[in-house]
C-alpha cells in the first residue's frame, strides 16, 4: 500500500521472521555468536530464551542460512503440549519417512539415520523452536535421544529456543540430568533505546529507502510503548506507515505514533499507561496526549491480523471497533 510513497522495494516491518532484515545489535550478535559456537563446537545442548517477539526465530532462520554442507539440520517449529509421538515429529523434521507406529521401530529408524549421517561425516542438529511448550517427559525423551552414539561419539546435538518459561521448566529437580548437558545458554533481552533507533533505520534501509522516515520523537514513543521488543516495534511502525500514507505524510512523527497508540489503546505496556503521570513538565504531557480515534481515517484501522498480533504481544485490552 505505502511502498511507492516511501520508496520501498518491500514492506520493511513485516510480522513474519525474515533473516534478510536481521539487525545484529550487541545483544542479538551475542546470541547469534553463541548459537553458532554451539553448532560448530558440537556442544551438547544449547538453550536460547527471550520474550515473545524478541527475534529468536529470526536468529534461528539466519543460523539455518549459514550452516555448512556437513551439517544436517532438523527443525521443529510447531511444538505443543501434547507431543505424544515425539519420534514421529523428529523423523519428519529430518525429512525421514516412516510407515509404522511401533516406538521401538521408530527409535531404530532414527538411530540408523543418525549413524548413517555420522558415517558420511555429517553432523546432525535438531532445533526446537517454542520449546517452552514441551512437557518435562518430552524433554527427558529428547535427552535420551541425544545419547545415541557411534564409536563413543554422540551423534545428535540439540538447540532449544523458547520463551522465558523454558528456563523455569529446566530448573525443575526432575530435569537435573538434562540441565547438566546444557553447554551454552543465553537469554535474549529487549533492544535498548539506541538499538531501537538503529533497528528501525536498518529495516528501512534494507527495504530500499535511504531516508530517515521516523523522527526522533516518534522513535522515542515507539521505544517506550514497545519496551524494545522487535515484533512490537514492527507492528507500531508498519501501522504508522499506513497512517502516514493515508495522510500523505512524507515522514512519521510523534503525532502519527500517538494516533496508532490510540487505536491500540491501553494494551501496549504498563509503562505507557503511566507515561503521562510520570512526566511532570507540560511539554511532555502534551506529547503523549492521544487524539480521538474518530480522527483516524478508516483506511488506517487495525486489521484483525494486527489486532491478534497486538493481543499476543500486549494483552487482551484492545479497543473494539
PDB file of C-alpha atoms in Angstrom:
ATOM      1  CA  UNK A   1       0.000   0.000   0.000  1.00  0.00           C
ATOM      2  CA  UNK A   2       2.573   2.576   1.105  1.00  0.00           C
ATOM      3  CA  UNK A   3       5.679   1.174  -0.628  1.00  0.00           C
ATOM      4  CA  UNK A   4       5.604   3.555  -3.598  1.00  0.00           C
ATOM      5  CA  UNK A   5       5.101   6.691  -1.486  1.00  0.00           C
ATOM      6  CA  UNK A   6       8.116   5.953   0.698  1.00  0.00           C
ATOM      7  CA  UNK A   7      10.329   4.322  -1.933  1.00  0.00           C
ATOM      8  CA  UNK A   8      10.346   0.795  -0.509  1.00  0.00           C
ATOM      9  CA  UNK A   9      11.066  -2.318  -2.543  1.00  0.00           C
ATOM     10  CA  UNK A  10       9.073  -4.286   0.035  1.00  0.00           C
ATOM     11  CA  UNK A  11       7.430  -3.744   3.404  1.00  0.00           C
ATOM     12  CA  UNK A  12      10.151  -3.085   5.979  1.00  0.00           C
ATOM     13  CA  UNK A  13       8.202  -4.137   9.071  1.00  0.00           C
ATOM     14  CA  UNK A  14       6.596  -7.467   8.274  1.00  0.00           C
ATOM     15  CA  UNK A  15       5.341  -9.575  11.184  1.00  0.00           C
ATOM     16  CA  UNK A  16       6.967 -12.700   9.702  1.00  0.00           C
ATOM     17  CA  UNK A  17      10.557 -13.670  10.624  1.00  0.00           C
ATOM     18  CA  UNK A  18      12.853 -12.646   7.764  1.00  0.00           C
ATOM     19  CA  UNK A  19      16.623 -13.216   8.115  1.00  0.00           C
ATOM     20  CA  UNK A  20      17.313 -10.741   5.286  1.00  0.00           C
ATOM     21  CA  UNK A  21      16.149  -7.955   7.619  1.00  0.00           C
ATOM     22  CA  UNK A  22      18.059  -9.242  10.649  1.00  0.00           C
ATOM     23  CA  UNK A  23      19.517  -6.478  12.793  1.00  0.00           C
ATOM     24  CA  UNK A  24      22.528  -7.688  14.739  1.00  0.00           C
ATOM     25  CA  UNK A  25      22.893  -5.251  17.596  1.00  0.00           C
ATOM     26  CA  UNK A  26      25.099  -6.043  20.574  1.00  0.00           C
ATOM     27  CA  UNK A  27      22.702  -8.484  22.277  1.00  0.00           C
ATOM     28  CA  UNK A  28      21.468 -10.202  19.116  1.00  0.00           C
ATOM     29  CA  UNK A  29      25.065 -10.536  17.904  1.00  0.00           C
ATOM     30  CA  UNK A  30      25.979 -12.209  21.193  1.00  0.00           C
ATOM     31  CA  UNK A  31      23.028 -14.597  20.908  1.00  0.00           C
ATOM     32  CA  UNK A  32      23.906 -15.491  17.323  1.00  0.00           C
ATOM     33  CA  UNK A  33      27.576 -15.978  18.180  1.00  0.00           C
ATOM     34  CA  UNK A  34      26.592 -18.437  20.912  1.00  0.00           C
ATOM     35  CA  UNK A  35      24.218 -20.275  18.571  1.00  0.00           C
ATOM     36  CA  UNK A  36      26.996 -20.513  16.002  1.00  0.00           C
ATOM     37  CA  UNK A  37      29.515 -21.596  18.624  1.00  0.00           C
ATOM     38  CA  UNK A  38      27.152 -24.249  19.942  1.00  0.00           C
ATOM     39  CA  UNK A  39      26.630 -25.554  16.421  1.00  0.00           C
ATOM     40  CA  UNK A  40      30.244 -25.605  15.301  1.00  0.00           C
ATOM     41  CA  UNK A  41      31.716 -26.858  18.595  1.00  0.00           C
ATOM     42  CA  UNK A  42      29.155 -29.671  18.715  1.00  0.00           C
ATOM     43  CA  UNK A  43      28.204 -28.615  22.224  1.00  0.00           C
ATOM     44  CA  UNK A  44      25.728 -30.899  23.961  1.00  0.00           C
ATOM     45  CA  UNK A  45      22.646 -28.728  24.379  1.00  0.00           C
ATOM     46  CA  UNK A  46      22.216 -25.051  23.517  1.00  0.00           C
ATOM     47  CA  UNK A  47      19.339 -23.091  25.088  1.00  0.00           C
ATOM     48  CA  UNK A  48      18.300 -19.622  23.873  1.00  0.00           C
ATOM     49  CA  UNK A  49      15.382 -17.842  25.567  1.00  0.00           C
ATOM     50  CA  UNK A  50      13.655 -14.492  25.094  1.00  0.00           C
ATOM     51  CA  UNK A  51      10.288 -12.765  25.305  1.00  0.00           C
ATOM     52  CA  UNK A  52       7.604 -13.187  22.636  1.00  0.00           C
ATOM     53  CA  UNK A  53       8.681 -11.216  19.570  1.00  0.00           C
ATOM     54  CA  UNK A  54      12.269 -10.655  20.704  1.00  0.00           C
ATOM     55  CA  UNK A  55      13.762 -12.077  17.488  1.00  0.00           C
ATOM     56  CA  UNK A  56      14.625 -15.651  18.491  1.00  0.00           C
ATOM     57  CA  UNK A  57      13.060 -17.315  15.456  1.00  0.00           C
ATOM     58  CA  UNK A  58      14.715 -14.843  13.085  1.00  0.00           C
ATOM     59  CA  UNK A  59      18.086 -15.705  14.625  1.00  0.00           C
ATOM     60  CA  UNK A  60      17.400 -19.411  14.150  1.00  0.00           C
ATOM     61  CA  UNK A  61      16.451 -18.908  10.499  1.00  0.00           C
ATOM     62  CA  UNK A  62      19.605 -16.855   9.976  1.00  0.00           C
ATOM     63  CA  UNK A  63      21.605 -19.691  11.530  1.00  0.00           C
ATOM     64  CA  UNK A  64      19.981 -22.175   9.146  1.00  0.00           C
ATOM     65  CA  UNK A  65      21.037 -19.988   6.220  1.00  0.00           C
ATOM     66  CA  UNK A  66      24.638 -20.049   7.473  1.00  0.00           C
ATOM     67  CA  UNK A  67      25.016 -23.784   8.127  1.00  0.00           C
ATOM     68  CA  UNK A  68      27.783 -25.676   6.355  1.00  0.00           C
ATOM     69  CA  UNK A  69      27.226 -28.563   3.970  1.00  0.00           C
ATOM     70  CA  UNK A  70      28.420 -31.079   6.559  1.00  0.00           C
ATOM     71  CA  UNK A  71      25.577 -30.206   8.944  1.00  0.00           C
ATOM     72  CA  UNK A  72      22.160 -31.878   8.723  1.00  0.00           C
ATOM     73  CA  UNK A  73      19.505 -29.788  10.461  1.00  0.00           C
ATOM     74  CA  UNK A  74      16.065 -30.840  11.614  1.00  0.00           C
ATOM     75  CA  UNK A  75      13.665 -28.093  12.709  1.00  0.00           C
ATOM     76  CA  UNK A  76      10.533 -28.483  14.824  1.00  0.00           C
ATOM     77  CA  UNK A  77       8.745 -25.139  14.998  1.00  0.00           C
ATOM     78  CA  UNK A  78       5.152 -26.012  15.855  1.00  0.00           C
ATOM     79  CA  UNK A  79       5.526 -27.525  19.304  1.00  0.00           C
ATOM     80  CA  UNK A  80       2.585 -28.002  21.635  1.00  0.00           C
ATOM     81  CA  UNK A  81       1.887 -29.625  24.991  1.00  0.00           C
ATOM     82  CA  UNK A  82       0.682 -32.921  23.540  1.00  0.00           C
ATOM     83  CA  UNK A  83       3.806 -34.129  21.748  1.00  0.00           C
ATOM     84  CA  UNK A  84       2.980 -37.750  22.481  1.00  0.00           C
ATOM     85  CA  UNK A  85       4.629 -39.063  19.309  1.00  0.00           C
ATOM     86  CA  UNK A  86       7.967 -37.297  19.642  1.00  0.00           C
ATOM     87  CA  UNK A  87       9.879 -39.680  17.404  1.00  0.00           C
ATOM     88  CA  UNK A  88       7.461 -39.066  14.541  1.00  0.00           C
ATOM     89  CA  UNK A  89       7.991 -35.303  14.866  1.00  0.00           C
ATOM     90  CA  UNK A  90      11.761 -35.774  14.958  1.00  0.00           C
ATOM     91  CA  UNK A  91      11.813 -38.045  11.912  1.00  0.00           C
ATOM     92  CA  UNK A  92       9.661 -35.590   9.967  1.00  0.00           C
ATOM     93  CA  UNK A  93      11.989 -32.745  10.998  1.00  0.00           C
ATOM     94  CA  UNK A  94      14.821 -34.596   9.251  1.00  0.00           C
ATOM     95  CA  UNK A  95      12.612 -35.477   6.243  1.00  0.00           C
ATOM     96  CA  UNK A  96      12.634 -39.161   7.148  1.00  0.00           C
ATOM     97  CA  UNK A  97       9.563 -41.131   6.103  1.00  0.00           C
ATOM     98  CA  UNK A  98       8.037 -43.853   8.262  1.00  0.00           C
ATOM     99  CA  UNK A  99       5.071 -46.191   7.858  1.00  0.00           C
ATOM    100  CA  UNK A 100       4.822 -47.752  11.304  1.00  0.00           C
ATOM    101  CA  UNK A 101       3.711 -46.767  14.810  1.00  0.00           C
ATOM    102  CA  UNK A 102       5.833 -49.062  16.954  1.00  0.00           C
ATOM    103  CA  UNK A 103       8.053 -46.907  19.196  1.00  0.00           C
ATOM    104  CA  UNK A 104      10.902 -49.415  19.018  1.00  0.00           C
ATOM    105  CA  UNK A 105      10.825 -49.368  15.203  1.00  0.00           C
ATOM    106  CA  UNK A 106      10.675 -45.560  15.146  1.00  0.00           C
ATOM    107  CA  UNK A 107      13.618 -45.316  17.526  1.00  0.00           C
ATOM    108  CA  UNK A 108      15.639 -47.771  15.469  1.00  0.00           C
ATOM    109  CA  UNK A 109      14.872 -45.846  12.262  1.00  0.00           C
ATOM    110  CA  UNK A 110      16.108 -42.619  13.831  1.00  0.00           C
ATOM    111  CA  UNK A 111      19.186 -44.311  15.303  1.00  0.00           C
ATOM    112  CA  UNK A 112      20.104 -45.745  11.904  1.00  0.00           C
ATOM    113  CA  UNK A 113      19.592 -42.329  10.293  1.00  0.00           C
ATOM    114  CA  UNK A 114      21.984 -40.691  12.779  1.00  0.00           C
ATOM    115  CA  UNK A 115      24.588 -43.436  12.363  1.00  0.00           C
ATOM    116  CA  UNK A 116      24.399 -43.098   8.573  1.00  0.00           C
ATOM    117  CA  UNK A 117      24.884 -39.339   8.831  1.00  0.00           C
ATOM    118  CA  UNK A 118      27.896 -39.864  11.073  1.00  0.00           C
ATOM    119  CA  UNK A 119      29.361 -42.378   8.619  1.00  0.00           C
ATOM    120  CA  UNK A 120      29.082 -39.711   5.914  1.00  0.00           C
ATOM    121  CA  UNK A 121      30.937 -37.231   8.183  1.00  0.00           C
ATOM    122  CA  UNK A 122      27.795 -35.199   8.703  1.00  0.00           C
ATOM    123  CA  UNK A 123      26.780 -33.587  11.983  1.00  0.00           C
ATOM    124  CA  UNK A 124      23.075 -33.838  12.926  1.00  0.00           C
ATOM    125  CA  UNK A 125      21.418 -30.960  14.781  1.00  0.00           C
ATOM    126  CA  UNK A 126      17.823 -30.865  15.995  1.00  0.00           C
ATOM    127  CA  UNK A 127      16.468 -27.338  16.566  1.00  0.00           C
ATOM    128  CA  UNK A 128      13.236 -26.972  18.515  1.00  0.00           C
ATOM    129  CA  UNK A 129      11.541 -23.565  18.451  1.00  0.00           C
ATOM    130  CA  UNK A 130       8.904 -22.591  21.045  1.00  0.00           C
ATOM    131  CA  UNK A 131      10.424 -25.254  23.299  1.00  0.00           C
ATOM    132  CA  UNK A 132       8.636 -23.845  26.358  1.00  0.00           C
ATOM    133  CA  UNK A 133       5.599 -25.845  25.212  1.00  0.00           C
ATOM    134  CA  UNK A 134       7.337 -29.168  25.787  1.00  0.00           C
ATOM    135  CA  UNK A 135       6.383 -31.208  28.825  1.00  0.00           C
ATOM    136  CA  UNK A 136       9.161 -32.494  31.161  1.00  0.00           C
ATOM    137  CA  UNK A 137       8.520 -36.026  29.895  1.00  0.00           C
ATOM    138  CA  UNK A 138       9.230 -34.927  26.314  1.00  0.00           C
ATOM    139  CA  UNK A 139      12.377 -33.052  27.361  1.00  0.00           C
ATOM    140  CA  UNK A 140      13.613 -36.210  29.048  1.00  0.00           C
ATOM    141  CA  UNK A 141      12.875 -38.190  25.870  1.00  0.00           C
ATOM    142  CA  UNK A 142      14.978 -35.693  23.928  1.00  0.00           C
ATOM    143  CA  UNK A 143      17.841 -36.207  26.353  1.00  0.00           C
ATOM    144  CA  UNK A 144      17.622 -39.946  25.839  1.00  0.00           C
ATOM    145  CA  UNK A 145      17.675 -39.492  22.048  1.00  0.00           C
ATOM    146  CA  UNK A 146      20.812 -37.392  22.366  1.00  0.00           C
ATOM    147  CA  UNK A 147      22.533 -40.388  23.998  1.00  0.00           C
ATOM    148  CA  UNK A 148      22.614 -42.242  20.675  1.00  0.00           C
ATOM    149  CA  UNK A 149      26.276 -42.658  19.777  1.00  0.00           C
ATOM    150  CA  UNK A 150      28.639 -44.118  17.192  1.00  0.00           C
ATOM    151  CA  UNK A 151      32.156 -45.175  18.172  1.00  0.00           C
ATOM    152  CA  UNK A 152      31.545 -43.465  21.524  1.00  0.00           C
ATOM    153  CA  UNK A 153      30.786 -40.180  19.738  1.00  0.00           C
ATOM    154  CA  UNK A 154      27.406 -38.525  20.364  1.00  0.00           C
ATOM    155  CA  UNK A 155      25.727 -38.038  17.000  1.00  0.00           C
ATOM    156  CA  UNK A 156      22.854 -35.667  17.814  1.00  0.00           C
ATOM    157  CA  UNK A 157      23.038 -32.091  19.049  1.00  0.00           C
ATOM    158  CA  UNK A 158      20.040 -30.204  20.464  1.00  0.00           C
ATOM    159  CA  UNK A 159      19.278 -26.479  20.220  1.00  0.00           C
ATOM    160  CA  UNK A 160      16.230 -25.354  22.200  1.00  0.00           C
ATOM    161  CA  UNK A 161      14.721 -21.919  21.609  1.00  0.00           C
ATOM    162  CA  UNK A 162      11.853 -20.664  23.726  1.00  0.00           C
ATOM    163  CA  UNK A 163      10.187 -18.085  25.919  1.00  0.00           C
ATOM    164  CA  UNK A 164      11.392 -17.337  29.486  1.00  0.00           C
ATOM    165  CA  UNK A 165       9.168 -20.111  30.890  1.00  0.00           C
ATOM    166  CA  UNK A 166      11.639 -22.576  29.379  1.00  0.00           C
ATOM    167  CA  UNK A 167      14.262 -21.540  31.928  1.00  0.00           C
ATOM    168  CA  UNK A 168      11.801 -22.210  34.738  1.00  0.00           C
ATOM    169  CA  UNK A 169      10.939 -25.628  33.314  1.00  0.00           C
ATOM    170  CA  UNK A 170      14.581 -26.620  33.006  1.00  0.00           C
ATOM    171  CA  UNK A 171      15.243 -25.659  36.638  1.00  0.00           C
ATOM    172  CA  UNK A 172      12.891 -28.356  37.947  1.00  0.00           C
ATOM    173  CA  UNK A 173      14.556 -31.143  40.003  1.00  0.00           C
ATOM    174  CA  UNK A 174      13.358 -33.839  37.608  1.00  0.00           C
ATOM    175  CA  UNK A 175      15.403 -32.361  34.755  1.00  0.00           C
ATOM    176  CA  UNK A 176      18.763 -32.312  36.537  1.00  0.00           C
ATOM    177  CA  UNK A 177      20.365 -34.652  34.002  1.00  0.00           C
ATOM    178  CA  UNK A 178      19.028 -32.530  31.145  1.00  0.00           C
ATOM    179  CA  UNK A 179      20.456 -29.372  32.774  1.00  0.00           C
ATOM    180  CA  UNK A 180      23.849 -30.981  33.157  1.00  0.00           C
ATOM    181  CA  UNK A 181      24.007 -31.461  29.400  1.00  0.00           C
ATOM    182  CA  UNK A 182      23.466 -27.761  28.623  1.00  0.00           C
ATOM    183  CA  UNK A 183      26.748 -26.310  27.351  1.00  0.00           C
ATOM    184  CA  UNK A 184      25.522 -22.960  26.027  1.00  0.00           C
ATOM    185  CA  UNK A 185      22.662 -20.826  27.321  1.00  0.00           C
ATOM    186  CA  UNK A 186      21.668 -17.210  26.682  1.00  0.00           C
ATOM    187  CA  UNK A 187      18.653 -15.006  27.396  1.00  0.00           C
ATOM    188  CA  UNK A 188      17.944 -12.520  24.608  1.00  0.00           C
ATOM    189  CA  UNK A 189      16.937  -9.183  26.160  1.00  0.00           C
ATOM    190  CA  UNK A 190      14.847  -6.433  24.599  1.00  0.00           C
ATOM    191  CA  UNK A 191      16.506  -3.765  22.463  1.00  0.00           C
ATOM    192  CA  UNK A 192      17.917  -0.697  24.164  1.00  0.00           C
ATOM    193  CA  UNK A 193      16.723   2.775  23.172  1.00  0.00           C
ATOM    194  CA  UNK A 194      19.757   3.274  20.925  1.00  0.00           C
ATOM    195  CA  UNK A 195      19.287  -0.160  19.376  1.00  0.00           C
ATOM    196  CA  UNK A 196      15.609   0.580  18.729  1.00  0.00           C
ATOM    197  CA  UNK A 197      16.625   3.641  16.714  1.00  0.00           C
ATOM    198  CA  UNK A 198      19.258   1.640  14.821  1.00  0.00           C
ATOM    199  CA  UNK A 199      16.838  -1.272  14.305  1.00  0.00           C
ATOM    200  CA  UNK A 200      14.167   0.927  12.704  1.00  0.00           C
ATOM    201  CA  UNK A 201      16.661   2.657  10.427  1.00  0.00           C
ATOM    202  CA  UNK A 202      18.263  -0.666   9.486  1.00  0.00           C
ATOM    203  CA  UNK A 203      14.963  -2.182   8.348  1.00  0.00           C
ATOM    204  CA  UNK A 204      14.016   0.951   6.406  1.00  0.00           C
ATOM    205  CA  UNK A 205      17.340   0.870   4.554  1.00  0.00           C
ATOM    206  CA  UNK A 206      17.052  -2.893   3.899  1.00  0.00           C
ATOM    207  CA  UNK A 207      13.676  -2.229   2.272  1.00  0.00           C
ATOM    208  CA  UNK A 208      15.289   0.208  -0.162  1.00  0.00           C
ATOM    209  CA  UNK A 209      14.650   3.641   1.362  1.00  0.00           C
ATOM    210  CA  UNK A 210      17.613   5.846   2.263  1.00  0.00           C
ATOM    211  CA  UNK A 211      15.562   8.494   4.073  1.00  0.00           C
ATOM    212  CA  UNK A 212      15.188   8.643   7.853  1.00  0.00           C
ATOM    213  CA  UNK A 213      11.401   8.397   7.764  1.00  0.00           C
ATOM    214  CA  UNK A 214      10.774   8.286  11.517  1.00  0.00           C
ATOM    215  CA  UNK A 215      11.559  11.370  13.573  1.00  0.00           C
ATOM    216  CA  UNK A 216      13.477  11.041  16.829  1.00  0.00           C
ATOM    217  CA  UNK A 217      10.341  11.998  18.744  1.00  0.00           C
ATOM    218  CA  UNK A 218       8.395   9.222  17.022  1.00  0.00           C
ATOM    219  CA  UNK A 219      11.083   6.655  17.803  1.00  0.00           C
ATOM    220  CA  UNK A 220      11.202   7.739  21.456  1.00  0.00           C
ATOM    221  CA  UNK A 221       7.494   6.947  21.821  1.00  0.00           C
ATOM    222  CA  UNK A 222       7.855   3.688  19.876  1.00  0.00           C
ATOM    223  CA  UNK A 223      10.592   2.562  22.257  1.00  0.00           C
ATOM    224  CA  UNK A 224       8.565   3.402  25.363  1.00  0.00           C
ATOM    225  CA  UNK A 225       5.459   1.702  24.008  1.00  0.00           C
ATOM    226  CA  UNK A 226       7.157  -1.428  22.644  1.00  0.00           C
ATOM    227  CA  UNK A 227       9.639  -1.765  25.513  1.00  0.00           C
ATOM    228  CA  UNK A 228      12.229  -2.664  22.872  1.00  0.00           C
ATOM    229  CA  UNK A 229      10.525  -5.854  21.631  1.00  0.00           C
ATOM    230  CA  UNK A 230      11.205  -6.122  17.854  1.00  0.00           C
ATOM    231  CA  UNK A 231       7.829  -7.605  16.886  1.00  0.00           C
ATOM    232  CA  UNK A 232       6.016  -4.864  18.803  1.00  0.00           C
ATOM    233  CA  UNK A 233       8.213  -2.274  17.083  1.00  0.00           C
ATOM    234  CA  UNK A 234       7.303  -3.804  13.714  1.00  0.00           C
ATOM    235  CA  UNK A 235       3.582  -3.634  14.465  1.00  0.00           C
ATOM    236  CA  UNK A 236       3.765   0.019  15.507  1.00  0.00           C
ATOM    237  CA  UNK A 237       5.993   1.057  12.597  1.00  0.00           C
ATOM    238  CA  UNK A 238       4.011  -0.786   9.932  1.00  0.00           C
ATOM    239  CA  UNK A 239       0.734   0.673  11.184  1.00  0.00           C
ATOM    240  CA  UNK A 240       2.322   4.132  11.397  1.00  0.00           C
ATOM    241  CA  UNK A 241       3.392   3.913   7.751  1.00  0.00           C
ATOM    242  CA  UNK A 242      -0.200   3.083   6.778  1.00  0.00           C
ATOM    243  CA  UNK A 243      -1.349   6.148   8.742  1.00  0.00           C
ATOM    244  CA  UNK A 244       1.330   8.267   7.062  1.00  0.00           C
ATOM    245  CA  UNK A 245       0.271   7.007   3.647  1.00  0.00           C
ATOM    246  CA  UNK A 246      -3.375   7.838   4.336  1.00  0.00           C
ATOM    247  CA  UNK A 247      -2.426  11.359   5.401  1.00  0.00           C
ATOM    248  CA  UNK A 248       0.189  11.747   2.611  1.00  0.00           C
ATOM    249  CA  UNK A 249       2.911  12.437   5.187  1.00  0.00           C
ATOM    250  CA  UNK A 250       6.472  12.018   3.942  1.00  0.00           C
ATOM    251  CA  UNK A 251       7.793  11.448   7.451  1.00  0.00           C
ATOM    252  CA  UNK A 252       6.421   9.707  10.524  1.00  0.00           C
ATOM    253  CA  UNK A 253       6.321  11.978  13.552  1.00  0.00           C
ATOM    254  CA  UNK A 254       5.151  11.677  17.155  1.00  0.00           C
ATOM    255  CA  UNK A 255       1.605  12.705  16.230  1.00  0.00           C
ATOM    256  CA  UNK A 256       1.196   9.707  13.924  1.00  0.00           C
ATOM    257  CA  UNK A 257       2.594   7.303  16.523  1.00  0.00           C
ATOM    258  CA  UNK A 258       0.150   8.730  19.067  1.00  0.00           C
ATOM    259  CA  UNK A 259      -2.687   8.045  16.631  1.00  0.00           C
ATOM    260  CA  UNK A 260      -1.509   4.445  16.299  1.00  0.00           C
ATOM    261  CA  UNK A 261      -1.393   4.104  20.077  1.00  0.00           C
ATOM    262  CA  UNK A 262      -4.914   5.477  20.281  1.00  0.00           C
ATOM    263  CA  UNK A 263      -6.089   2.521  18.206  1.00  0.00           C
ATOM    264  CA  UNK A 264      -4.122   0.041  20.259  1.00  0.00           C
ATOM    265  CA  UNK A 265      -5.369   1.919  23.338  1.00  0.00           C
ATOM    266  CA  UNK A 266      -4.057   0.902  26.747  1.00  0.00           C
ATOM    267  CA  UNK A 267      -2.755  -2.510  25.679  1.00  0.00           C
ATOM    268  CA  UNK A 268       0.820  -1.534  24.841  1.00  0.00           C
ATOM    269  CA  UNK A 269       2.511  -1.741  28.250  1.00  0.00           C
ATOM    270  CA  UNK A 270       2.227  -0.645  31.876  1.00  0.00           C
ATOM    271  CA  UNK A 271       4.965   1.901  31.176  1.00  0.00           C
ATOM    272  CA  UNK A 272       2.864   3.595  28.514  1.00  0.00           C
ATOM    273  CA  UNK A 273      -0.252   3.624  30.694  1.00  0.00           C
ATOM    274  CA  UNK A 274       1.553   5.678  33.337  1.00  0.00           C
ATOM    275  CA  UNK A 275       3.591   7.773  30.897  1.00  0.00           C
ATOM    276  CA  UNK A 276       1.631  10.998  31.336  1.00  0.00           C
ATOM    277  CA  UNK A 277       1.529  10.832  35.147  1.00  0.00           C
ATOM    278  CA  UNK A 278       5.232  10.029  35.405  1.00  0.00           C
ATOM    279  CA  UNK A 279       6.234  13.075  33.391  1.00  0.00           C
ATOM    280  CA  UNK A 280       5.999  16.364  35.212  1.00  0.00           C
ATOM    281  CA  UNK A 281       6.579  19.059  32.614  1.00  0.00           C
ATOM    282  CA  UNK A 282       3.706  20.305  30.486  1.00  0.00           C
ATOM    283  CA  UNK A 283       5.502  19.702  27.190  1.00  0.00           C
ATOM    284  CA  UNK A 284       5.967  16.025  27.943  1.00  0.00           C
ATOM    285  CA  UNK A 285       2.340  15.684  28.966  1.00  0.00           C
ATOM    286  CA  UNK A 286       1.250  17.331  25.765  1.00  0.00           C
ATOM    287  CA  UNK A 287       3.477  14.979  23.761  1.00  0.00           C
ATOM    288  CA  UNK A 288       1.619  11.912  24.960  1.00  0.00           C
ATOM    289  CA  UNK A 289      -1.917  13.293  24.611  1.00  0.00           C
ATOM    290  CA  UNK A 290      -3.648  10.849  22.298  1.00  0.00           C
ATOM    291  CA  UNK A 291      -6.032  12.043  19.599  1.00  0.00           C
ATOM    292  CA  UNK A 292      -9.552  10.720  19.385  1.00  0.00           C
ATOM    293  CA  UNK A 293      -9.927   7.502  17.441  1.00  0.00           C
ATOM    294  CA  UNK A 294     -12.544   9.283  15.339  1.00  0.00           C
ATOM    295  CA  UNK A 295      -9.754  11.409  13.811  1.00  0.00           C
ATOM    296  CA  UNK A 296      -8.085   8.356  12.273  1.00  0.00           C
ATOM    297  CA  UNK A 297      -9.037   7.623   8.644  1.00  0.00           C
ATOM    298  CA  UNK A 298     -10.972   4.363   8.287  1.00  0.00           C
ATOM    299  CA  UNK A 299      -8.316   3.002   5.942  1.00  0.00           C
ATOM    300  CA  UNK A 300      -5.912   3.055   8.899  1.00  0.00           C
ATOM    301  CA  UNK A 301      -7.915   0.921  11.300  1.00  0.00           C
ATOM    302  CA  UNK A 302      -6.020  -2.110  12.552  1.00  0.00           C
ATOM    303  CA  UNK A 303      -6.669  -5.324  10.655  1.00  0.00           C
ATOM    304  CA  UNK A 304      -7.805  -8.433  12.510  1.00  0.00           C
ATOM    305  CA  UNK A 305      -4.306  -9.870  11.990  1.00  0.00           C
ATOM    306  CA  UNK A 306      -2.757  -6.784  13.603  1.00  0.00           C
ATOM    307  CA  UNK A 307      -5.225  -6.974  16.472  1.00  0.00           C
ATOM    308  CA  UNK A 308      -4.406 -10.630  17.056  1.00  0.00           C
ATOM    309  CA  UNK A 309      -0.700  -9.805  16.995  1.00  0.00           C
ATOM    310  CA  UNK A 310      -1.192  -6.926  19.414  1.00  0.00           C
ATOM    311  CA  UNK A 311      -3.169  -9.128  21.785  1.00  0.00           C
ATOM    312  CA  UNK A 312      -0.364 -11.682  21.758  1.00  0.00           C
ATOM    313  CA  UNK A 313       2.259  -9.029  22.443  1.00  0.00           C
ATOM    314  CA  UNK A 314       0.420  -6.635  24.701  1.00  0.00           C
ATOM    315  CA  UNK A 315      -2.571  -8.406  26.247  1.00  0.00           C
ATOM    316  CA  UNK A 316      -6.306  -8.534  25.588  1.00  0.00           C
ATOM    317  CA  UNK A 317      -7.438  -4.955  26.151  1.00  0.00           C
ATOM    318  CA  UNK A 318      -7.589  -3.618  22.600  1.00  0.00           C
ATOM    319  CA  UNK A 319     -10.444  -1.274  21.815  1.00  0.00           C
ATOM    320  CA  UNK A 320     -13.293  -2.864  19.884  1.00  0.00           C
ATOM    321  CA  UNK A 321     -14.271  -1.212  16.590  1.00  0.00           C
TER     322      UNK A 321
END
